[in-house]
Each structure stands twice: as C-alpha cells, then as structure tokens.
Short mmCIF file of C-alpha atoms in Angstrom, two decimals:
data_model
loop_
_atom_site.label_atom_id
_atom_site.label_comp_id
_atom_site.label_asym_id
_atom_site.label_seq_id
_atom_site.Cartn_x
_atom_site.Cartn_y
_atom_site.Cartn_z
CA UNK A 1 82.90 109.14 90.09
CA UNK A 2 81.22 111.57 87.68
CA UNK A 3 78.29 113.45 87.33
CA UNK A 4 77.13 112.14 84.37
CA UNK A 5 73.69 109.96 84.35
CA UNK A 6 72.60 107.12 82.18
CA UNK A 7 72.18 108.54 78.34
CA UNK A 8 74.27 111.66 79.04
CA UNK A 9 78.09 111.75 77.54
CA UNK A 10 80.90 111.21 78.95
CA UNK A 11 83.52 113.41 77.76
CA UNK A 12 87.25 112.67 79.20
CA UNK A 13 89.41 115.52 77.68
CA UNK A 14 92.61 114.06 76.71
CA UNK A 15 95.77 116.04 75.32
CA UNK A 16 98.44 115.29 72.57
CA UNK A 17 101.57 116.68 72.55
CA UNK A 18 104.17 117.55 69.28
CA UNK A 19 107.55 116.93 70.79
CA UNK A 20 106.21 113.44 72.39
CA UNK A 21 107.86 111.11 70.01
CA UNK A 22 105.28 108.15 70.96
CA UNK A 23 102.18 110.49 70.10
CA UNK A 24 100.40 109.14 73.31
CA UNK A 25 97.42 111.03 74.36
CA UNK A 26 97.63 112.49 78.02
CA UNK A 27 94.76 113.09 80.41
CA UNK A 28 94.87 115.85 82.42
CA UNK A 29 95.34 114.84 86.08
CA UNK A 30 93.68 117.97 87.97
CA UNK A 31 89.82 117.32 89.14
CA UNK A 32 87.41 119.77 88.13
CA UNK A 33 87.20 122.90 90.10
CA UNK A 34 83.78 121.93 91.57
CA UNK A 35 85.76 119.49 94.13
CA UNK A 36 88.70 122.27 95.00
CA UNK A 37 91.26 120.61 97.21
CA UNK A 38 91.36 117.05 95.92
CA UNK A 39 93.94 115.97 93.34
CA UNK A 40 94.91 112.90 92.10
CA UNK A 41 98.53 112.38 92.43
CA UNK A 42 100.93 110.40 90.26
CA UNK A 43 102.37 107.21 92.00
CA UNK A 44 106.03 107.23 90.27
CA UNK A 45 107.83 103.39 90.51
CA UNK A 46 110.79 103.28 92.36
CA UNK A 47 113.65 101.18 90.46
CA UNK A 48 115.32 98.83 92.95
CA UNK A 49 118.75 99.66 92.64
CA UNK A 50 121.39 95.96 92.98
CA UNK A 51 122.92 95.36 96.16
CA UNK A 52 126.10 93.93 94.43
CA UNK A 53 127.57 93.65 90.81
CA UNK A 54 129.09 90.68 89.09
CA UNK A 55 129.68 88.30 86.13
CA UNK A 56 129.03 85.56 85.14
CA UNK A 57 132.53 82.70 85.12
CA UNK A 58 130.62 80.30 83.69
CA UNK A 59 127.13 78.30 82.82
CA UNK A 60 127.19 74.73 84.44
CA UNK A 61 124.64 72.11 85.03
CA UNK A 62 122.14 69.73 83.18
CA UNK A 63 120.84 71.36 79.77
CA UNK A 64 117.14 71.77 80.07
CA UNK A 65 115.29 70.22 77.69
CA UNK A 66 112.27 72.43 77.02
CA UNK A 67 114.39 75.60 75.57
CA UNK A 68 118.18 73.85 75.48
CA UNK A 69 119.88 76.01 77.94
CA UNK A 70 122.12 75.54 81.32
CA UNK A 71 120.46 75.39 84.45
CA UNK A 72 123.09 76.67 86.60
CA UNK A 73 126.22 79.24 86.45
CA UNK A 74 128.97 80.55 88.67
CA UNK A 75 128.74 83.67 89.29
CA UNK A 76 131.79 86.23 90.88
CA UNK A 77 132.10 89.18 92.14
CA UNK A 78 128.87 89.10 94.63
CA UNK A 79 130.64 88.33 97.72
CA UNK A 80 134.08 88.62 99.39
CA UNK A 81 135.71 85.58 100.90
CA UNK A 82 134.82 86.54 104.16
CA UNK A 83 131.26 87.09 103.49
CA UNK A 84 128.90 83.26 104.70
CA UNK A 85 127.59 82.61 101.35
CA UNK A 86 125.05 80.29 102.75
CA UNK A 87 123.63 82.91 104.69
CA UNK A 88 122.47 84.56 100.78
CA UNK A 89 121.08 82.08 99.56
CA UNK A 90 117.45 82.57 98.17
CA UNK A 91 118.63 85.97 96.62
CA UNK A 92 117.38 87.09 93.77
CA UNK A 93 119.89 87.09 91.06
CA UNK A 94 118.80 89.20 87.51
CA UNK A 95 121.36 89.02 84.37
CA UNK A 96 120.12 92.12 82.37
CA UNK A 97 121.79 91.31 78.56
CA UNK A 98 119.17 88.19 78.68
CA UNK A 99 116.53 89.05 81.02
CA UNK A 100 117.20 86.00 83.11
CA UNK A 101 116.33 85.63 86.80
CA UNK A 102 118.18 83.07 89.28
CA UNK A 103 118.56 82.46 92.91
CA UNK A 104 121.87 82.10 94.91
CA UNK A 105 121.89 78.02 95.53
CA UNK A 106 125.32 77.87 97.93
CA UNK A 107 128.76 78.80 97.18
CA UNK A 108 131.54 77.98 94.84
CA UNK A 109 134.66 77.44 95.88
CA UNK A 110 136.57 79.70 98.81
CA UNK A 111 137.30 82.42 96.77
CA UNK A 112 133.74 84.39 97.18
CA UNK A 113 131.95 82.61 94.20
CA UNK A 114 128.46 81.52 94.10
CA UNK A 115 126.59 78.89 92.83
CA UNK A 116 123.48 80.37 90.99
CA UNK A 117 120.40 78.00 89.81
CA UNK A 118 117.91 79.56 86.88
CA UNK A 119 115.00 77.63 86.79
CA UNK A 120 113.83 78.80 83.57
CA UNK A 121 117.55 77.85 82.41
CA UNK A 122 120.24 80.76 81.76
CA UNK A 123 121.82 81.56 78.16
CA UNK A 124 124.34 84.01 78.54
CA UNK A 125 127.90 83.70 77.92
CA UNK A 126 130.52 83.76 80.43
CA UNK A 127 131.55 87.29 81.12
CA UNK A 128 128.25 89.19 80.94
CA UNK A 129 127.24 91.37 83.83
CA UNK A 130 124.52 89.86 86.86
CA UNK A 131 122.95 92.17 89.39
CA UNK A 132 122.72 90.77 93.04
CA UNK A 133 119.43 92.02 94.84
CA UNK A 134 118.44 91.89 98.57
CA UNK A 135 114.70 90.62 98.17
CA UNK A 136 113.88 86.92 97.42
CA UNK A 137 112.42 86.60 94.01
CA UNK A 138 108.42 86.43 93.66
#
C-alpha cells in the first residue's frame, strides 16, 4: 500500500537508463526507508531446459483444413530402441524454428522413432530440430 490519501499525488519514481537499448523505464525495487527490513524481491523465470533432442524425418497425416498443414510427423532421435515408447506418450513435444507444440502419440517403427500428433497442425520441413520435454503440455 501507500500512504497517500484521496486528492494527494502519487508519485512512483521511475528511472531510464542510456546504454538500455529498449529505453524502458525502471522502477526502483527497494521500499522506502520508513518500512526498513522489507524488500520486494525479483521472481526470475526458470527456462525448462529439453529432456531429449531430435528432428524431425518427416510430416505425415491428413492436411488440416483451417491453416493447410500436416497433422502428424515422425520424429527421431527422442528415444533409443530400448526405451517403451508407449510409456512417453502425452509428452510435450516443442519444434522451436516454427513455434509448434505436439504430443508423443505412440511409436514409429523399432528403431526408437515416434509418432508425434500437432493439433494445431505442424509446418516444418523434415530435418529441423524438436525438443522433447518431461511435463505434459497445458
């Protein structure tokens, strides 16, 4: 809260930097000394690192018809052939180069491949790189 009261201003000091190249205005983060001891602390985001890199062999499946792209691809390099692929599936697949998000659907094949569906359809070309992560999507 503050201690200012209905009519009074409000005055939130902000501060600029030169050698920001965005030219965003900061707020100092430190509460006034009159409340010594609390401070408001900066909650950084953790980026979820992938649990497995791959590529993807190839785009399969029915075309979509709202936005004309593939509904499904093969993707390899996820999994070893020992590895149950049926135990993965639900996994949240991301391919960075298009921003696209899948889930692992079954596997592909003995040799470790994996079936991956994109609900939202998947454009990228056969080669590019796909990120395997532990969580479900959401």
């Amino acid at each position: 809260g503050t201690e200012a009261h209905d009519g009074d201003a409000l005055i939130m000091p902000f501060k600029r930097f030169a050698s920001d190249p965005t030219k965003a205005m900061h707020q100092d983060l430190v509460l006034p000394t009159a409340r010594p001891g609390s401070r408001l602390e900066v909650v950084k985001k953790t980026k979820k690192k992938p649990q497995q890199v791959g590529k993807v062999d190839k785009v399969k499946g029915d075309v979509l018809e709202a936005n004309g792209k593939h509904s499904m691809a093969i993707i390899a390099g996820f999994f070893t052939p020992e590895i149950n692929i049926r135990d993965k599936v639900g996994q949240r697949v991301f391919v960075p180069s298009t921003n696209e998000e899948g889930t692992v659907a079954g596997p592909f094949g003995k040799a470790g491949k994996c079936k991956v569906n994109f609900p939202k359809g998947i454009s990228a070309e056969p080669g590019a790189k796909a990120e395997l992560y532990a969580t479900a999507s959401s």
